[in-house]
């Protein structure tokens, strides 16, 4: 039951809903962004007393409403600093601009609309929910890696005549890629942020592991057959973590 008439009389008090609870032993007020002001009453409580009760709790309601509003405003103000305005994918030579659009929702799902021709991502939902925004941006990156990195690996494999079995995209903290004894290759989606020649080297490196499952002289000899600059490229990977955007690590 929503008490519309009450909120007209008490213009400064938020509209409230009344919920009858089997478990409630006494009247309880709760205030949240999701549910607004809620009056929870026991089954045997007289409904007609609710407006008076809300009036009596007026100070508590206003004080807590202010706190909630301030917290919301704070979160809104943080959003531009915490979330990226753009995503630079050096490997693909793409820089995606990101637009955030607040829409009224109680869900934690953020919709990502990809405008490929303009390299623009439009995020819609409760964009004050920074954790959710980051989560869905990361999902977008993983999907992009699944499409673009896997296609790339396929090409390098064909060219080098080094076949593999399957490929999977992972989110790893310290590994750019790996190759199992069964010739299954894993790639870190964060490779998308690196320069193309570095990514190409990582793909080749993992493909060479399908022949030599170690870093023996034979392995490096095979790598050098395809990439003479492998020493410098391999060393650059130790520093490459620095250009991975900080917002991804939450
Ligand atoms: Zn290796």
PDB file of N, CA and C in Angstrom, residues 1-8 10-18 30-32 35-39 54 61 65:
ATOM      1  N   UNK A   1       0.853  -1.200   0.000  1.00  0.00           N
ATOM      2  CA  UNK A   1       0.000   0.000   0.000  1.00  0.00           C
ATOM      3  C   UNK A   1       0.883   1.242   0.000  1.00  0.00           C
ATOM      4  N   UNK A   2       0.704   2.099  -0.949  1.00  0.00           N
ATOM      5  CA  UNK A   2       1.463   3.340  -0.979  1.00  0.00           C
ATOM      6  C   UNK A   2       0.566   4.478  -0.496  1.00  0.00           C
ATOM      7  N   UNK A   3       1.098   5.253   0.413  1.00  0.00           N
ATOM      8  CA  UNK A   3       0.286   6.314   0.978  1.00  0.00           C
ATOM      9  C   UNK A   3       0.564   7.631   0.276  1.00  0.00           C
ATOM     10  N   UNK A   4      -0.112   7.847  -0.820  1.00  0.00           N
ATOM     11  CA  UNK A   4       0.106   9.045  -1.621  1.00  0.00           C
ATOM     12  C   UNK A   4      -0.383  10.302  -0.946  1.00  0.00           C
ATOM     13  N   UNK A   5      -1.532  10.226  -0.287  1.00  0.00           N
ATOM     14  CA  UNK A   5      -2.113  11.416   0.324  1.00  0.00           C
ATOM     15  C   UNK A   5      -1.209  11.963   1.424  1.00  0.00           C
ATOM     16  N   UNK A   6      -0.568  11.067   2.155  1.00  0.00           N
ATOM     17  CA  UNK A   6       0.307  11.504   3.227  1.00  0.00           C
ATOM     18  C   UNK A   6       1.482  12.314   2.696  1.00  0.00           C
ATOM     19  N   UNK A   7       2.026  11.857   1.565  1.00  0.00           N
ATOM     20  CA  UNK A   7       3.201  12.555   1.072  1.00  0.00           C
ATOM     21  C   UNK A   7       2.831  13.929   0.509  1.00  0.00           C
ATOM     22  N   UNK A   8       1.550  14.127   0.219  1.00  0.00           N
ATOM     23  CA  UNK A   8       1.118  15.455  -0.218  1.00  0.00           C
ATOM     24  C   UNK A   8       1.078  16.421   0.962  1.00  0.00           C
ATOM     25  N   UNK A  10       2.729  16.026   3.879  1.00  0.00           N
ATOM     26  CA  UNK A  10       4.096  16.235   4.344  1.00  0.00           C
ATOM     27  C   UNK A  10       5.018  16.343   3.136  1.00  0.00           C
ATOM     28  N   UNK A  11       4.968  17.490   2.495  1.00  0.00           N
ATOM     29  CA  UNK A  11       5.667  17.643   1.216  1.00  0.00           C
ATOM     30  C   UNK A  11       7.164  17.365   1.332  1.00  0.00           C
ATOM     31  N   UNK A  12       7.751  17.600   2.504  1.00  0.00           N
ATOM     32  CA  UNK A  12       9.192  17.397   2.634  1.00  0.00           C
ATOM     33  C   UNK A  12       9.555  15.962   3.019  1.00  0.00           C
ATOM     34  N   UNK A  13       8.553  15.169   3.378  1.00  0.00           N
ATOM     35  CA  UNK A  13       8.837  13.770   3.707  1.00  0.00           C
ATOM     36  C   UNK A  13       8.707  12.918   2.446  1.00  0.00           C
ATOM     37  N   UNK A  14       9.569  11.921   2.306  1.00  0.00           N
ATOM     38  CA  UNK A  14       9.456  11.071   1.116  1.00  0.00           C
ATOM     39  C   UNK A  14       8.183  10.216   1.167  1.00  0.00           C
ATOM     40  N   UNK A  15       7.657   9.845   0.007  1.00  0.00           N
ATOM     41  CA  UNK A  15       6.518   8.932  -0.044  1.00  0.00           C
ATOM     42  C   UNK A  15       6.958   7.601   0.561  1.00  0.00           C
ATOM     43  N   UNK A  16       6.026   6.897   1.190  1.00  0.00           N
ATOM     44  CA  UNK A  16       6.436   5.635   1.806  1.00  0.00           C
ATOM     45  C   UNK A  16       5.500   4.500   1.434  1.00  0.00           C
ATOM     46  N   UNK A  17       5.981   3.304   1.623  1.00  0.00           N
ATOM     47  CA  UNK A  17       5.156   2.119   1.426  1.00  0.00           C
ATOM     48  C   UNK A  17       5.016   1.410   2.770  1.00  0.00           C
ATOM     49  N   UNK A  18       3.869   0.743   2.929  1.00  0.00           N
ATOM     50  CA  UNK A  18       3.635  -0.012   4.162  1.00  0.00           C
ATOM     51  C   UNK A  18       3.676  -1.494   3.819  1.00  0.00           C
ATOM     52  N   UNK A  30      12.404   1.673   7.514  1.00  0.00           N
ATOM     53  CA  UNK A  30      13.690   1.511   6.838  1.00  0.00           C
ATOM     54  C   UNK A  30      13.745   2.419   5.616  1.00  0.00           C
ATOM     55  N   UNK A  31      14.944   2.886   5.350  1.00  0.00           N
ATOM     56  CA  UNK A  31      15.143   3.835   4.258  1.00  0.00           C
ATOM     57  C   UNK A  31      16.326   3.349   3.427  1.00  0.00           C
ATOM     58  N   UNK A  32      16.108   3.159   2.136  1.00  0.00           N
ATOM     59  CA  UNK A  32      17.208   2.723   1.274  1.00  0.00           C
ATOM     60  C   UNK A  32      17.020   3.300  -0.125  1.00  0.00           C
ATOM     61  N   UNK A  35      14.588   0.744  -2.056  1.00  0.00           N
ATOM     62  CA  UNK A  35      13.163   0.609  -1.693  1.00  0.00           C
ATOM     63  C   UNK A  35      12.536   1.909  -1.196  1.00  0.00           C
ATOM     64  N   UNK A  36      13.317   2.951  -1.028  1.00  0.00           N
ATOM     65  CA  UNK A  36      12.795   4.195  -0.481  1.00  0.00           C
ATOM     66  C   UNK A  36      12.430   4.020   0.991  1.00  0.00           C
ATOM     67  N   UNK A  37      11.423   4.776   1.423  1.00  0.00           N
ATOM     68  CA  UNK A  37      10.995   4.684   2.825  1.00  0.00           C
ATOM     69  C   UNK A  37       9.950   3.581   2.951  1.00  0.00           C
ATOM     70  N   UNK A  38      10.204   2.665   3.862  1.00  0.00           N
ATOM     71  CA  UNK A  38       9.310   1.532   4.043  1.00  0.00           C
ATOM     72  C   UNK A  38       8.921   1.434   5.518  1.00  0.00           C
ATOM     73  N   UNK A  39       7.609   1.278   5.762  1.00  0.00           N
ATOM     74  CA  UNK A  39       7.127   1.075   7.135  1.00  0.00           C
ATOM     75  C   UNK A  39       6.701  -0.387   7.246  1.00  0.00           C
ATOM     76  N   UNK A  54       4.652   7.991  11.165  1.00  0.00           N
ATOM     77  CA  UNK A  54       5.612   8.569  10.219  1.00  0.00           C
ATOM     78  C   UNK A  54       5.908  10.019  10.605  1.00  0.00           C
ATOM     79  N   UNK A  61      13.632  10.415   9.715  1.00  0.00           N
ATOM     80  CA  UNK A  61      13.478  10.215   8.263  1.00  0.00           C
ATOM     81  C   UNK A  61      14.272  11.274   7.488  1.00  0.00           C
ATOM     82  N   UNK A  65      17.386  10.559   5.144  1.00  0.00           N
ATOM     83  CA  UNK A  65      17.188  10.856   3.722  1.00  0.00           C
ATOM     84  C   UNK A  65      18.342  11.728   3.211  1.00  0.00           C
TER      85      UNK A  65
END
